[in-house]
Amino acid sequence: MKEALAQELLRELQHIVDRPIRIMVVCGTHNRAIMRYDLRRKLPENLDLVAGPGCSVCVMPAGHIDAFVRIAMQPDVITVTCDDLLQVPGTRDSLASVQKKGARVEVISSPQEALDIAINNPDQIIVYPAVGFEATAPGIAETILDAACQGIDNFCVIPSIRLLPPTLDTLLADPDWDIDGLLCSDHINSLSDTEAYTSLARKYNLSCCIAGFELEDILRGLVNMVKQIKKGVSQLENLSSVIYSSEEYSMAKRMVAEVFFAVDTIWRGLGIIEESGFVIRDELSLYDATKRFNIRLSDEQSQCQCFCGMIMSGRGLPPDCPDFGKGCTRKHPIGPCMLSSDGICASYFKYTLEDGTTARW
Ligand code: SF4
């Protein structure tokens, strides 16, 4: 049934794409799904999908990893983090390499889990490097407010959350960029940043669409965007099945505003972007690991000759990198786009070179 729907949507795309159209697939999870379904080869020739900066591990600069590492090596600290971040290199070390040297680093799947570890280990300081995009901010804000409310003082966060809309705004301002639309993921639904995407659509005459991660969701999103583009409509369409109530939106917004404010922030491969990252307000500085340990998140970038910045800004795809599949593989990654499971190079490598296990449909 789903396969028949996907075939039907693909036929519709073949029918309606009658000129070159270039769409940025903002989110790393969408990019992975597109590779998994081998979609690029099945789409109309004139429909070009480029990758975007939506892999939070990929955009983490070396200077921020250095701060994570320095804090992880402090006495009585347990660093709790997502699996993907472990191997990302700073200028010298990664969390995985200092773990081998004796630092206590554990993998968890949510900030709430970090708080539970803090409750169960009152003699240790639990440090959570927060590395997601704006959609992760409400959950982290809620955990910090929860810790403050319960008087838990052995839990803190390294604030390295990034905001996609200002970064997309910076990329879109380049007249050579030539993008007709942004395919956005369900993730942006979780914070009321839909307004930011609506403004981007209007400002740059783009079609934008929020869609889920299943094949038919992505195809439905692409059909919707192509129709918008052909009609000259510039707006954000939300095709997501994940719907939040206005109360949930307001509560998320309120918690985020209570805990964070936006500052200029550096992105790996893309440079410093105005108001593109969150830091923790002074009133909650007990929960800010950088203040607690007096360690700055530096702007230092990696010296490796990696094309990640070019690929994450839609100016190329992994096969355009001379190291792809040669010097840079899943076993021996050079850049974070190959390290992270949501990295575009990792997705390309897995589904075109490594095992070729694309989904049948
Ligand atoms: S293939 Fe490797 S070196 Fe090339 S852009 Fe991707 S991660 Fe960087």
mmCIF file of C-alpha atoms in Angstrom, residues 132-301:
data_model
loop_
_atom_site.group_PDB
_atom_site.id
_atom_site.type_symbol
_atom_site.label_atom_id
_atom_site.label_comp_id
_atom_site.label_asym_id
_atom_site.label_seq_id
_atom_site.Cartn_x
_atom_site.Cartn_y
_atom_site.Cartn_z
ATOM 1 C CA GLY A 132 21.270 19.694 19.222
ATOM 2 C CA PHE A 133 19.346 22.265 17.202
ATOM 3 C CA GLU A 134 16.542 24.521 18.447
ATOM 4 C CA ALA A 135 14.122 21.584 18.621
ATOM 5 C CA THR A 136 16.142 20.098 21.489
ATOM 6 C CA ALA A 137 16.091 23.348 23.492
ATOM 7 C CA PRO A 138 12.687 22.869 25.186
ATOM 8 C CA GLY A 139 13.704 19.453 26.588
ATOM 9 C CA ILE A 140 17.025 20.788 27.880
ATOM 10 C CA ALA A 141 15.391 23.920 29.314
ATOM 11 C CA GLU A 142 12.793 21.760 31.053
ATOM 12 C CA THR A 143 15.539 19.555 32.588
ATOM 13 C CA ILE A 144 17.462 22.592 33.871
ATOM 14 C CA LEU A 145 14.293 24.109 35.361
ATOM 15 C CA ASP A 146 13.442 20.728 36.864
ATOM 16 C CA ALA A 147 16.921 20.515 38.466
ATOM 17 C CA ALA A 148 16.549 24.058 39.838
ATOM 18 C CA CYS A 149 13.079 23.288 41.176
ATOM 19 C CA GLN A 150 14.299 20.114 42.941
ATOM 20 C CA GLY A 151 17.454 21.839 44.246
ATOM 21 C CA ILE A 152 19.727 19.388 42.374
ATOM 22 C CA ASP A 153 23.105 21.136 42.219
ATOM 23 C CA ASN A 154 25.357 18.379 40.791
ATOM 24 C CA PHE A 155 23.952 18.606 37.267
ATOM 25 C CA CYS A 156 25.038 21.091 34.578
ATOM 26 C CA VAL A 157 24.934 21.593 30.820
ATOM 27 C CA ILE A 158 27.520 22.757 28.290
ATOM 28 C CA PRO A 159 25.344 25.001 26.104
ATOM 29 C CA SER A 160 26.209 24.326 22.467
ATOM 30 C CA ILE A 161 22.711 24.376 20.962
ATOM 31 C CA ARG A 162 22.504 25.795 17.440
ATOM 32 C CA LEU A 163 19.699 27.611 15.682
ATOM 33 C CA LEU A 164 19.134 26.692 12.052
ATOM 34 C CA PRO A 165 17.039 29.678 10.828
ATOM 35 C CA PRO A 166 19.810 32.333 11.221
ATOM 36 C CA THR A 167 22.278 30.003 9.515
ATOM 37 C CA LEU A 168 19.931 29.289 6.629
ATOM 38 C CA ASP A 169 19.333 33.049 6.412
ATOM 39 C CA THR A 170 23.093 33.634 6.073
ATOM 40 C CA LEU A 171 23.431 30.928 3.412
ATOM 41 C CA LEU A 172 20.375 32.113 1.492
ATOM 42 C CA ALA A 173 21.699 35.691 1.388
ATOM 43 C CA ASP A 174 24.411 34.486 -1.028
ATOM 44 C CA PRO A 175 23.072 35.411 -4.502
ATOM 45 C CA ASP A 176 24.856 32.428 -6.059
ATOM 46 C CA TRP A 177 23.031 29.961 -3.865
ATOM 47 C CA ASP A 178 20.057 29.519 -6.164
ATOM 48 C CA ILE A 179 17.775 27.408 -3.944
ATOM 49 C CA ASP A 180 14.041 27.122 -4.737
ATOM 50 C CA GLY A 181 12.902 25.455 -1.530
ATOM 51 C CA LEU A 182 13.698 24.006 1.880
ATOM 52 C CA LEU A 183 12.539 20.548 2.905
ATOM 53 C CA CYS A 184 12.371 20.656 6.704
ATOM 54 C CA SER A 185 11.833 17.828 9.143
ATOM 55 C CA ASP A 186 9.250 17.127 11.798
ATOM 56 C CA HIS A 187 11.866 18.247 14.325
ATOM 57 C CA ILE A 188 11.266 21.953 13.758
ATOM 58 C CA ASN A 189 7.673 21.454 14.818
ATOM 59 C CA SER A 190 8.659 20.977 18.413
ATOM 60 C CA LEU A 191 9.433 24.641 18.955
ATOM 61 C CA SER A 192 7.433 27.473 17.496
ATOM 62 C CA ASP A 193 10.187 28.256 15.040
ATOM 63 C CA THR A 194 7.752 27.657 12.225
ATOM 64 C CA GLU A 195 7.441 31.485 12.145
ATOM 65 C CA ALA A 196 11.162 31.750 11.369
ATOM 66 C CA TYR A 197 10.756 29.427 8.364
ATOM 67 C CA THR A 198 7.707 31.343 7.178
ATOM 68 C CA SER A 199 9.814 34.543 7.235
ATOM 69 C CA LEU A 200 12.635 32.823 5.337
ATOM 70 C CA ALA A 201 10.139 31.630 2.714
ATOM 71 C CA ARG A 202 8.843 35.189 2.219
ATOM 72 C CA LYS A 203 12.248 36.884 2.360
ATOM 73 C CA TYR A 204 13.886 34.609 -0.237
ATOM 74 C CA ASN A 205 10.859 33.649 -2.307
ATOM 75 C CA LEU A 206 11.108 29.989 -1.320
ATOM 76 C CA SER A 207 8.742 27.126 -0.908
ATOM 77 C CA CYS A 208 9.214 25.367 2.440
ATOM 78 C CA CYS A 209 7.625 22.203 3.665
ATOM 79 C CA ILE A 210 7.759 20.239 6.918
ATOM 80 C CA ALA A 211 7.492 16.512 6.282
ATOM 81 C CA GLY A 212 8.040 13.252 8.169
ATOM 82 C CA PHE A 213 10.796 10.713 7.562
ATOM 83 C CA GLU A 214 8.963 7.902 5.764
ATOM 84 C CA LEU A 215 9.419 7.604 2.009
ATOM 85 C CA GLU A 216 5.872 8.685 1.223
ATOM 86 C CA ASP A 217 6.204 11.661 3.632
ATOM 87 C CA ILE A 218 9.298 12.894 1.818
ATOM 88 C CA LEU A 219 7.739 12.409 -1.620
ATOM 89 C CA ARG A 220 4.544 14.146 -0.516
ATOM 90 C CA GLY A 221 6.684 17.043 0.739
ATOM 91 C CA LEU A 222 8.536 17.268 -2.576
ATOM 92 C CA VAL A 223 5.284 17.203 -4.590
ATOM 93 C CA ASN A 224 3.899 19.966 -2.376
ATOM 94 C CA MET A 225 7.013 22.095 -2.834
ATOM 95 C CA VAL A 226 7.189 21.672 -6.600
ATOM 96 C CA LYS A 227 3.536 22.721 -6.854
ATOM 97 C CA GLN A 228 4.247 25.787 -4.683
ATOM 98 C CA ILE A 229 7.266 26.709 -6.812
ATOM 99 C CA LYS A 230 5.319 26.386 -10.055
ATOM 100 C CA LYS A 231 2.542 28.611 -8.700
ATOM 101 C CA GLY A 232 5.072 31.146 -7.367
ATOM 102 C CA VAL A 233 3.863 30.603 -3.794
ATOM 103 C CA SER A 234 6.377 31.346 -1.009
ATOM 104 C CA GLN A 235 5.194 29.859 2.246
ATOM 105 C CA LEU A 236 5.741 27.146 4.834
ATOM 106 C CA GLU A 237 3.456 24.147 4.506
ATOM 107 C CA ASN A 238 3.240 21.749 7.408
ATOM 108 C CA LEU A 239 2.533 18.156 6.332
ATOM 109 C CA SER A 240 3.769 16.679 9.578
ATOM 110 C CA SER A 241 1.657 14.195 11.471
ATOM 111 C CA VAL A 242 3.257 15.435 14.715
ATOM 112 C CA ILE A 243 0.948 18.186 15.859
ATOM 113 C CA TYR A 244 1.507 20.180 19.023
ATOM 114 C CA SER A 245 -1.236 22.159 20.732
ATOM 115 C CA SER A 246 -0.905 25.921 21.137
ATOM 116 C CA GLU A 247 -0.476 25.337 24.905
ATOM 117 C CA GLU A 248 2.473 23.013 24.239
ATOM 118 C CA TYR A 249 4.028 25.566 21.865
ATOM 119 C CA SER A 250 3.599 28.377 24.405
ATOM 120 C CA MET A 251 5.028 26.294 27.222
ATOM 121 C CA ALA A 252 8.062 25.273 25.103
ATOM 122 C CA LYS A 253 8.662 28.897 24.127
ATOM 123 C CA ARG A 254 8.325 30.097 27.724
ATOM 124 C CA MET A 255 10.776 27.510 29.093
ATOM 125 C CA VAL A 256 13.330 28.236 26.374
ATOM 126 C CA ALA A 257 13.090 32.002 27.010
ATOM 127 C CA GLU A 258 13.461 31.451 30.757
ATOM 128 C CA VAL A 259 16.679 29.457 30.368
ATOM 129 C CA PHE A 260 18.442 30.594 27.166
ATOM 130 C CA PHE A 261 19.227 33.606 25.032
ATOM 131 C CA ALA A 262 20.772 33.728 21.542
ATOM 132 C CA VAL A 263 24.367 34.779 20.840
ATOM 133 C CA ASP A 264 26.715 34.792 17.838
ATOM 134 C CA THR A 265 28.044 31.240 17.506
ATOM 135 C CA ILE A 266 30.627 29.417 15.431
ATOM 136 C CA TRP A 267 29.666 26.494 13.173
ATOM 137 C CA ARG A 268 32.219 23.969 11.933
ATOM 138 C CA GLY A 269 32.937 24.724 8.285
ATOM 139 C CA LEU A 270 30.550 27.698 8.153
ATOM 140 C CA GLY A 271 32.142 30.279 10.481
ATOM 141 C CA ILE A 272 30.543 32.619 13.030
ATOM 142 C CA ILE A 273 26.837 33.258 12.452
ATOM 143 C CA GLU A 274 24.918 36.030 14.184
ATOM 144 C CA GLU A 275 22.567 34.942 16.990
ATOM 145 C CA SER A 276 22.751 31.305 15.919
ATOM 146 C CA GLY A 277 23.347 29.623 19.279
ATOM 147 C CA PHE A 278 21.860 29.513 22.751
ATOM 148 C CA VAL A 279 23.656 30.211 26.027
ATOM 149 C CA ILE A 280 22.260 29.894 29.561
ATOM 150 C CA ARG A 281 21.040 33.005 31.389
ATOM 151 C CA ASP A 282 23.133 34.286 34.322
ATOM 152 C CA GLU A 283 20.333 33.552 36.814
ATOM 153 C CA LEU A 284 20.847 29.837 36.089
ATOM 154 C CA SER A 285 24.664 29.900 35.907
ATOM 155 C CA LEU A 286 24.896 27.023 38.421
ATOM 156 C CA TYR A 287 23.636 24.830 35.570
ATOM 157 C CA ASP A 288 26.122 26.212 33.016
ATOM 158 C CA ALA A 289 29.211 23.949 33.022
ATOM 159 C CA THR A 290 31.344 26.569 31.225
ATOM 160 C CA LYS A 291 30.807 29.007 34.113
ATOM 161 C CA ARG A 292 31.055 26.364 36.803
ATOM 162 C CA PHE A 293 34.458 25.170 35.510
ATOM 163 C CA ASN A 294 35.488 28.551 34.065
ATOM 164 C CA ILE A 295 36.173 27.013 30.642
ATOM 165 C CA ARG A 296 35.401 29.012 27.519
ATOM 166 C CA LEU A 297 33.852 27.549 24.355
ATOM 167 C CA SER A 298 36.539 28.700 21.919
ATOM 168 C CA ASP A 299 36.049 29.545 18.235
ATOM 169 C CA GLU A 300 38.954 27.343 17.174
ATOM 170 C CA GLN A 301 38.255 25.415 13.982
#
